[in-house]
Amino acid sequence: MRVHICAVGRLRKGPEKDLVDDYLTRFDRTGRGLSLGPAQVIEVDDRKGGGMSAEAALLEKALPKGATLCVLDERGTVETSPKFAKRLAGWRDGGASDLAFVIGGADGIDPALRAKAHHGLSFGKMVWPHMLVRVMLAEQLYRAASILSGGPYHRS
Ligand SMILES: C[S@@+](CC[C@H](N)C(=O)[O-])C[C@H]1O[C@@H](n2cnc3c(N)ncnc32)[C@H](O)[C@@H]1O
């Protein structure tokens, strides 16, 4: 199952980008034997300042056709890492070829796009900056692959 992180805005060179790259490399390596990954980041940029709906149109265009859609949203479901790992395995075992996570911009994700999602995932009720959400998601993907592989990274 290929994994896509579709995000509004460009992540510049720096510690957040390094962390995302590092965790996704680890995810790819750990997930290879589990039919998870590879993971790629797809960035969209609305330079005309059209707001949420313009960003949603760009995101929808960039999403792989038929992808299982998971939006990152503070109003979504808060879950443990093992539960998230189970959810990933469930999507994979249910036959999903592409899984797309969507991270919004400063105004969030357009409600019409949110309504199309198969799942809304929350990293808690607080609002985080989008670049940190990318890092957190990449880390949770690696953690989930480690849990599913029985590796020592996750200790609960
Ligand atoms: C700066 S936030 C935008 C918040 C916006 N005011 C809203 O109402 O959604 C940018 C993006 O980061 C993600 N995000 C921020 N906090 C989050 C959280 N607690 N859980 C999951 N995703 C979050 C969402 O995808 C959000 O669209």
XYZ file of N, CA, C and O and ligand atoms in Angstrom:
651
model
N 0.853 -1.177 0.000
C 0.000 0.000 0.000
C 0.900 1.241 0.000
O 1.653 1.470 0.952
N 0.822 1.998 -1.069
C 1.607 3.237 -1.142
C 0.978 4.289 -0.213
O -0.244 4.334 -0.070
N 1.835 5.097 0.378
C 1.356 6.113 1.319
C 1.739 7.497 0.797
O 2.878 7.709 0.361
N 0.782 8.402 0.809
C 1.005 9.755 0.308
C 0.647 10.744 1.417
O -0.425 10.637 2.005
N 1.555 11.657 1.664
C 1.245 12.743 2.606
C 1.026 13.984 1.751
O 1.970 14.509 1.149
N -0.238 14.395 1.639
C -0.577 15.525 0.763
C -0.776 16.749 1.637
O -1.660 16.755 2.507
N 0.033 17.756 1.421
C 0.028 18.887 2.345
C 0.017 20.213 1.607
O 0.553 20.335 0.506
N -0.607 21.189 2.262
C -0.617 22.548 1.712
C 0.658 23.251 2.175
O 0.982 23.229 3.366
N 1.367 23.855 1.245
C 2.583 24.610 1.592
C 3.838 23.792 1.366
O 3.790 22.566 1.325
N 4.920 24.520 1.187
C 6.220 23.871 0.929
C 7.043 23.893 2.212
O 7.145 24.934 2.864
N 7.603 22.742 2.525
C 8.488 22.661 3.689
C 9.899 23.010 3.230
O 10.466 22.339 2.364
N 10.456 24.097 3.801
C 11.819 24.497 3.392
C 12.838 23.591 4.058
O 12.553 22.930 5.056
N 14.047 23.614 3.506
C 15.162 22.874 4.113
C 15.277 23.265 5.570
O 15.192 24.451 5.907
N 15.455 22.313 6.464
C 15.570 22.634 7.882
C 15.258 21.409 8.711
O 15.054 20.322 8.168
N 15.217 21.591 10.039
C 15.062 20.424 10.925
C 13.768 19.642 10.704
O 13.775 18.415 10.792
N 12.648 20.347 10.391
C 11.387 19.606 10.201
C 11.481 18.718 8.964
O 11.085 17.551 8.979
N 12.036 19.276 7.887
C 12.151 18.499 6.643
C 13.089 17.303 6.859
O 12.811 16.190 6.402
N 14.189 17.540 7.588
C 15.136 16.451 7.857
C 14.451 15.328 8.631
O 14.652 14.142 8.346
N 13.620 15.715 9.626
C 12.942 14.695 10.428
C 11.939 13.905 9.579
O 11.863 12.680 9.668
N 11.161 14.633 8.768
C 10.183 13.945 7.910
C 10.921 12.959 7.001
O 10.540 11.778 6.886
N 11.998 13.405 6.362
C 12.757 12.533 5.453
C 13.289 11.311 6.201
O 13.211 10.185 5.711
N 13.810 11.552 7.397
C 14.395 10.457 8.180
C 13.322 9.426 8.567
O 13.492 8.223 8.360
N 12.183 9.903 9.096
C 11.145 8.954 9.524
C 10.541 8.211 8.323
O 10.218 7.026 8.421
N 10.399 8.898 7.212
C 9.803 8.205 6.056
C 10.780 7.189 5.467
O 10.355 6.128 4.983
N 12.076 7.475 5.535
C 13.070 6.480 5.098
C 12.983 5.245 5.991
O 12.997 4.106 5.522
N 12.855 5.485 7.300
C 12.735 4.358 8.244
C 11.441 3.599 8.008
O 11.388 2.374 8.102
N 10.357 4.359 7.737
C 9.057 3.713 7.468
C 9.169 2.811 6.230
O 8.715 1.668 6.243
N 9.774 3.349 5.181
C 9.913 2.558 3.944
C 10.695 1.270 4.214
O 10.317 0.197 3.750
N 11.777 1.407 4.972
C 12.641 0.243 5.244
C 11.884 -0.789 6.087
O 11.876 -1.966 5.778
N 11.196 -0.324 7.131
C 10.499 -1.253 8.031
C 9.238 -1.811 7.375
O 8.862 -2.959 7.597
N 8.592 -0.974 6.557
C 7.313 -1.389 5.967
C 7.455 -2.307 4.756
O 6.487 -2.963 4.355
N 8.678 -2.352 4.186
C 8.871 -3.092 2.927
C 8.344 -4.532 3.020
O 7.614 -4.974 2.154
N 8.690 -5.227 4.073
C 8.271 -6.624 4.228
C 6.827 -6.767 4.666
O 6.327 -7.893 4.805
N 6.165 -5.642 4.906
C 4.780 -5.674 5.425
C 3.791 -5.141 4.397
O 2.632 -4.884 4.720
N 4.265 -4.933 3.179
C 3.444 -4.305 2.127
C 2.950 -2.927 2.542
O 1.825 -2.534 2.228
N 3.783 -2.208 3.260
C 3.462 -0.824 3.635
C 4.507 0.089 2.997
O 5.709 -0.147 3.154
N 4.057 1.106 2.297
C 4.981 2.040 1.659
C 5.278 1.616 0.225
O 4.741 0.608 -0.251
N 6.096 2.418 -0.478
C 6.827 3.563 0.026
C 5.910 4.766 0.295
O 4.774 4.802 -0.160
N 6.465 5.708 1.042
C 5.731 6.937 1.360
C 6.338 8.096 0.590
O 7.548 8.167 0.422
N 5.484 8.969 0.116
C 5.986 10.187 -0.545
C 5.196 11.395 -0.052
O 4.056 11.252 0.395
N 5.828 12.550 -0.142
C 5.158 13.794 0.245
C 4.753 14.520 -1.033
O 5.548 14.666 -1.960
N 3.485 14.922 -1.085
C 2.989 15.726 -2.213
C 2.616 17.095 -1.646
O 1.783 17.179 -0.733
N 3.250 18.144 -2.170
C 2.970 19.483 -1.654
C 2.191 20.284 -2.687
O 2.510 20.219 -3.880
N 1.194 21.017 -2.228
C 0.478 21.913 -3.140
C 0.564 23.331 -2.580
O 0.631 23.526 -1.371
N 0.553 24.277 -3.494
C 0.756 25.669 -3.111
C -0.259 26.528 -3.849
O -0.264 26.534 -5.072
N -1.131 27.206 -3.104
C -2.068 28.106 -3.764
C -1.505 29.513 -3.690
O -1.689 30.209 -2.693
N -0.819 29.917 -4.756
C -0.137 31.235 -4.721
C -1.108 32.394 -4.879
O -0.777 33.536 -4.632
N -2.356 32.079 -5.319
C -3.303 33.175 -5.563
C -4.101 33.535 -4.311
O -4.982 34.385 -4.356
N -3.843 32.836 -3.209
C -4.542 33.153 -1.962
C -6.038 32.881 -2.025
O -6.835 33.612 -1.454
N -6.411 31.795 -2.681
C -7.838 31.469 -2.852
C -8.466 30.794 -1.651
O -9.641 30.430 -1.685
N -7.683 30.590 -0.589
C -8.233 30.025 0.641
C -8.471 28.527 0.566
O -8.023 27.833 -0.353
N -9.260 28.057 1.555
C -9.492 26.623 1.728
C -10.022 25.912 0.489
O -9.618 24.804 0.182
N -10.980 26.578 -0.211
C -11.609 25.860 -1.333
C -10.625 25.727 -2.499
O -10.576 24.688 -3.165
N -9.802 26.768 -2.717
C -8.784 26.663 -3.778
C -7.751 25.603 -3.401
O -7.303 24.818 -4.251
N -7.393 25.559 -2.117
C -6.425 24.542 -1.670
C -7.020 23.140 -1.828
O -6.330 22.206 -2.247
N -8.314 23.022 -1.504
C -8.963 21.711 -1.628
C -8.961 21.240 -3.082
O -8.745 20.053 -3.363
N -9.184 22.177 -4.014
C -9.190 21.804 -5.443
C -7.804 21.302 -5.849
O -7.688 20.291 -6.568
N -6.752 21.982 -5.374
C -5.382 21.552 -5.700
C -5.078 20.185 -5.064
O -4.470 19.314 -5.695
N -5.527 20.029 -3.821
C -5.285 18.751 -3.132
C -5.987 17.609 -3.868
O -5.401 16.557 -4.115
N -7.246 17.847 -4.241
C -8.010 16.778 -4.911
C -7.367 16.382 -6.228
O -7.366 15.226 -6.609
N -6.805 17.385 -6.923
C -6.126 17.114 -8.192
C -4.866 16.271 -7.962
O -4.508 15.422 -8.771
N -4.214 16.525 -6.843
C -2.933 15.847 -6.565
C -3.114 14.453 -5.974
O -2.193 13.633 -6.012
N -4.304 14.172 -5.432
C -4.514 12.888 -4.761
C -4.558 11.752 -5.778
O -5.167 11.904 -6.843
N -3.948 10.610 -5.466
C -4.036 9.480 -6.384
C -5.497 9.021 -6.508
O -6.223 8.995 -5.507
N -5.904 8.679 -7.721
C -7.297 8.242 -7.956
C -7.617 7.017 -7.101
O -6.831 6.074 -7.033
N -8.767 7.061 -6.447
C -9.233 5.902 -5.682
C -8.528 5.704 -4.348
O -8.708 4.659 -3.710
N -7.721 6.685 -3.955
C -6.979 6.526 -2.695
C -7.929 6.529 -1.488
O -8.953 7.209 -1.497
N -7.575 5.752 -0.498
C -8.249 5.848 0.801
C -7.774 7.160 1.425
O -6.577 7.439 1.459
N -8.733 7.944 1.883
C -8.432 9.314 2.304
C -8.531 9.467 3.827
O -9.573 9.156 4.411
N -7.462 9.941 4.426
C -7.466 10.201 5.868
C -7.067 11.656 6.082
O -5.948 12.049 5.712
N -7.976 12.465 6.620
C -7.637 13.873 6.849
C -7.094 14.045 8.268
O -7.574 13.420 9.207
N -6.089 14.880 8.388
C -5.541 15.231 9.696
C -6.305 16.449 10.180
O -6.345 17.478 9.497
N -6.937 16.305 11.340
C -7.856 17.339 11.778
C -8.025 17.225 13.293
O -8.276 16.125 13.805
N -7.881 18.336 13.981
C -7.987 18.265 15.453
C -9.364 17.795 15.918
O -9.531 17.377 17.058
N -10.379 17.864 15.024
C -11.731 17.393 15.391
C -11.918 15.909 15.103
O -12.996 15.350 15.285
N -10.858 15.262 14.614
C -10.965 13.843 14.244
C -10.840 12.915 15.445
O -11.000 13.327 16.598
N -10.523 11.648 15.160
C -10.418 10.633 16.207
C -9.015 10.621 16.805
O -8.030 10.541 16.072
N -8.964 10.697 18.131
C -7.674 10.559 18.823
C -7.486 9.074 19.105
O -8.386 8.421 19.620
N -6.340 8.523 18.730
C -6.151 7.103 19.006
C -4.732 6.800 19.461
O -3.815 7.612 19.253
N -4.564 5.625 20.051
C -3.224 5.219 20.493
C -2.410 4.798 19.269
O -2.969 4.515 18.198
N -1.099 4.710 19.457
C -0.247 4.277 18.343
C -0.556 2.833 17.910
O -0.627 2.553 16.707
N -0.745 1.889 18.863
C -1.107 0.536 18.428
C -2.436 0.505 17.645
O -2.590 -0.242 16.678
N -3.402 1.352 18.051
C -4.689 1.402 17.338
C -4.469 1.951 15.919
O -5.064 1.477 14.945
N -3.614 2.961 15.807
C -3.310 3.532 14.495
C -2.621 2.473 13.625
O -2.919 2.346 12.430
N -1.718 1.703 14.231
C -1.033 0.628 13.480
C -2.058 -0.377 12.958
O -1.997 -0.817 11.806
N -3.019 -0.734 13.813
C -4.074 -1.684 13.420
C -4.903 -1.116 12.275
O -5.319 -1.821 11.365
N -5.170 0.190 12.360
C -5.971 0.841 11.322
C -5.240 0.777 9.971
O -5.823 0.475 8.935
N -3.927 1.057 10.003
C -3.130 0.983 8.764
C -3.189 -0.428 8.182
O -3.399 -0.612 6.982
N -2.989 -1.423 9.065
C -3.009 -2.819 8.615
C -4.389 -3.172 8.049
O -4.490 -3.905 7.061
N -5.437 -2.627 8.658
C -6.800 -2.892 8.186
C -7.023 -2.340 6.782
O -7.621 -3.004 5.930
N -6.522 -1.120 6.542
C -6.661 -0.530 5.200
C -5.893 -1.386 4.190
O -6.386 -1.684 3.116
N -4.675 -1.770 4.580
C -3.846 -2.607 3.692
C -4.552 -3.940 3.416
O -4.704 -4.345 2.260
N -5.038 -4.590 4.464
C -5.645 -5.903 4.304
C -6.992 -5.823 3.586
O -7.449 -6.801 2.999
N -7.598 -4.646 3.641
C -8.859 -4.432 2.925
C -8.642 -4.160 1.445
O -9.610 -3.953 0.710
N -7.387 -4.144 1.003
C -7.093 -4.018 -0.425
C -6.775 -2.615 -0.912
O -6.713 -2.393 -2.130
N -6.556 -1.670 -0.009
C -6.211 -0.313 -0.461
C -4.818 -0.322 -1.108
O -3.874 -0.870 -0.536
N -4.709 0.259 -2.304
C -3.383 0.360 -2.946
C -2.721 1.678 -2.591
O -1.497 1.776 -2.551
N -3.559 2.701 -2.398
C -3.031 4.026 -2.083
C -3.762 4.575 -0.870
O -4.994 4.568 -0.821
N -2.971 5.058 0.063
C -3.529 5.694 1.259
C -3.004 7.124 1.280
O -1.792 7.334 1.222
N -3.924 8.082 1.314
C -3.495 9.492 1.284
C -3.895 10.193 2.579
O -5.064 10.164 2.986
N -2.914 10.787 3.231
C -3.156 11.634 4.401
C -3.157 13.075 3.920
O -2.261 13.468 3.156
N -4.136 13.850 4.377
C -4.208 15.247 3.946
C -3.991 16.169 5.155
O -4.652 16.021 6.188
N -3.039 17.080 4.998
C -2.761 18.094 6.035
C -3.083 19.465 5.441
O -2.586 19.818 4.362
N -3.930 20.213 6.127
C -4.392 21.498 5.588
C -3.410 22.641 5.803
O -2.327 22.473 6.391
N -3.818 23.801 5.336
C -3.015 25.018 5.504
C -3.502 25.813 6.708
O -4.181 25.271 7.591
N -3.210 27.106 6.731
C -3.513 27.953 7.898
C -5.000 27.958 8.258
O -5.367 28.057 9.431
N -5.873 27.836 7.254
C -7.317 27.874 7.529
C -7.909 26.488 7.756
O -9.111 26.351 7.988
N -7.100 25.450 7.628
C -7.615 24.091 7.788
C -8.047 23.478 6.461
O -7.739 24.005 5.396
N -8.778 22.377 6.556
C -9.198 21.624 5.363
C -10.645 21.964 5.036
O -11.505 21.964 5.930
N -10.889 22.238 3.789
C -12.232 22.585 3.343
C -13.251 21.522 3.797
O -13.006 20.317 3.635
N -14.387 21.943 4.374
C -15.366 20.960 4.876
C -15.822 19.962 3.804
O -16.070 18.792 4.118
N -15.897 20.407 2.546
C -16.345 19.481 1.483
C -15.329 18.360 1.283
O -15.705 17.204 1.035
N -14.051 18.682 1.400
C -13.013 17.648 1.276
C -13.010 16.766 2.524
O -12.888 15.540 2.433
N -13.201 17.405 3.685
C -13.259 16.628 4.936
C -14.380 15.599 4.880
O -14.239 14.471 5.334
N -15.492 16.003 4.273
C -16.662 15.114 4.219
C -16.402 13.888 3.330
O -17.065 12.868 3.479
N -15.448 14.009 2.419
C -15.154 12.873 1.522
C -14.195 11.858 2.152
O -13.949 10.798 1.593
N -13.614 12.223 3.294
C -12.566 11.373 3.871
C -13.149 10.094 4.474
O -14.265 10.083 4.998
N -12.351 9.021 4.414
C -12.736 7.766 5.053
C -12.512 7.844 6.566
O -13.128 7.127 7.327
N -11.567 8.713 6.943
C -11.239 8.799 8.362
C -10.654 10.178 8.673
O -9.980 10.769 7.837
N -10.924 10.663 9.883
C -10.312 11.901 10.358
C -9.440 11.554 11.560
O -9.923 10.956 12.519
N -8.158 11.881 11.463
C -7.214 11.525 12.521
C -6.782 12.787 13.265
O -6.388 13.774 12.642
N -6.872 12.737 14.587
C -6.492 13.893 15.400
C -5.254 13.582 16.234
O -5.141 12.491 16.800
N -4.361 14.544 16.335
C -3.216 14.453 17.240
C -3.513 15.262 18.499
O -2.645 15.938 19.047
N -4.751 15.231 18.936
C -5.160 15.945 20.144
C -5.982 17.169 19.802
O -6.076 17.564 18.645
N -6.565 17.781 20.843
C -7.491 18.895 20.604
C -6.791 20.206 20.303
O -7.388 21.160 19.838
N -5.491 20.274 20.611
C -4.752 21.506 20.315
C -4.463 21.574 18.824
O -4.355 20.556 18.149
N -4.336 22.791 18.323
C -3.988 22.988 16.908
C -2.473 23.104 16.804
O -1.851 23.904 17.514
N -1.897 22.295 15.929
C -0.447 22.283 15.714
C -0.133 22.938 14.371
O -0.926 22.855 13.440
N 1.065 23.513 14.257
C 1.461 24.045 12.936
C 1.619 22.895 11.936
O 2.042 21.797 12.311
N 1.290 23.179 10.682
C 1.249 22.095 9.692
C 2.591 21.377 9.532
O 2.653 20.180 9.301
N 3.716 22.126 9.723
C 5.012 21.452 9.525
C 5.296 20.463 10.651
O 5.908 19.420 10.444
N 4.806 20.782 11.860
C 4.988 19.826 12.962
C 4.075 18.624 12.768
O 4.446 17.502 13.087
N 2.872 18.859 12.224
C 1.946 17.748 11.972
C 2.574 16.765 10.967
O 2.450 15.551 11.106
N 3.299 17.293 10.001
C 3.992 16.405 9.044
C 5.006 15.523 9.753
O 5.100 14.331 9.499
N 5.776 16.157 10.659
C 6.790 15.389 11.396
C 6.104 14.321 12.249
O 6.508 13.157 12.275
N 5.031 14.729 12.962
C 4.336 13.793 13.856
C 3.743 12.628 13.061
O 3.829 11.466 13.474
N 3.177 12.925 11.911
C 2.581 11.859 11.102
C 3.666 10.903 10.597
O 3.500 9.674 10.656
N 4.778 11.469 10.104
C 5.861 10.614 9.590
C 6.379 9.702 10.708
O 6.622 8.509 10.502
N 6.489 10.276 11.920
C 6.977 9.463 13.048
C 5.978 8.365 13.397
O 6.361 7.226 13.678
N 4.680 8.702 13.385
C 3.661 7.699 13.727
C 3.580 6.600 12.665
O 3.264 5.455 12.977
N 3.874 6.946 11.422
C 3.901 5.917 10.375
C 5.049 4.945 10.654
O 4.880 3.724 10.563
N 6.222 5.494 10.978
C 7.363 4.624 11.294
C 7.055 3.783 12.529
O 7.302 2.578 12.573
N 6.462 4.431 13.558
C 6.122 3.704 14.785
C 5.130 2.578 14.481
O 5.267 1.455 14.979
N 4.137 2.874 13.645
C 3.125 1.859 13.301
C 3.792 0.669 12.591
O 3.495 -0.496 12.907
N 4.689 0.955 11.653
C 5.367 -0.139 10.942
C 6.204 -0.961 11.935
O 6.243 -2.203 11.842
N 6.851 -0.264 12.887
C 7.652 -0.981 13.889
C 6.763 -1.879 14.750
O 7.129 -3.010 15.062
N 5.592 -1.357 15.133
C 4.659 -2.149 15.948
C 4.239 -3.393 15.165
O 4.268 -4.517 15.671
N 3.887 -3.191 13.905
C 3.397 -4.323 13.104
C 4.506 -5.341 12.821
O 4.223 -6.525 12.621
N 5.753 -4.863 12.803
C 6.866 -5.786 12.529
C 7.386 -6.443 13.808
O 8.263 -7.292 13.761
N 6.864 -6.001 14.959
C 7.330 -6.553 16.234
C 8.686 -5.993 16.644
O 9.378 -6.588 17.478
N 9.070 -4.875 16.082
C 10.375 -4.272 16.396
C 10.380 -3.591 17.756
O 9.329 -3.396 18.366
N 11.570 -3.210 18.238
C 11.699 -2.680 19.607
C 11.448 -1.173 19.743
O 11.483 -0.633 20.846
N 11.200 -0.452 18.640
C 11.094 1.020 18.708
C 9.973 1.476 19.634
O 10.150 2.383 20.444
N 8.800 0.837 19.509
C 7.658 1.256 20.346
C 7.641 0.472 21.653
O 7.624 -0.748 21.645
N 7.650 1.201 22.751
C 7.535 0.542 24.059
C 6.327 1.144 24.758
O 6.236 2.362 24.873
N 5.392 0.298 25.180
C 4.217 0.873 25.830
C 4.094 0.354 27.255
O 4.763 -0.570 27.647
C -2.490 25.392 11.466
S -3.530 24.014 11.245
C -5.044 24.767 10.711
C -6.061 24.850 11.764
C -7.366 25.420 11.283
N -7.663 26.584 12.037
C -8.516 24.446 11.381
O -9.556 24.829 11.887
O -8.395 23.308 10.924
C -2.943 23.270 9.752
C -3.285 21.826 9.589
O -2.568 21.039 10.524
C -3.317 19.880 10.847
N -3.507 19.855 12.307
C -3.309 20.857 13.186
N -3.578 20.466 14.431
C -3.938 19.161 14.359
C -4.325 18.181 15.318
N -4.421 18.443 16.607
N -4.613 16.934 14.867
C -4.527 16.633 13.555
N -4.170 17.532 12.601
C -3.880 18.770 12.992
C -4.634 19.945 10.075
O -4.535 19.192 8.884
C -4.738 21.433 9.787
O -5.525 21.659 8.645
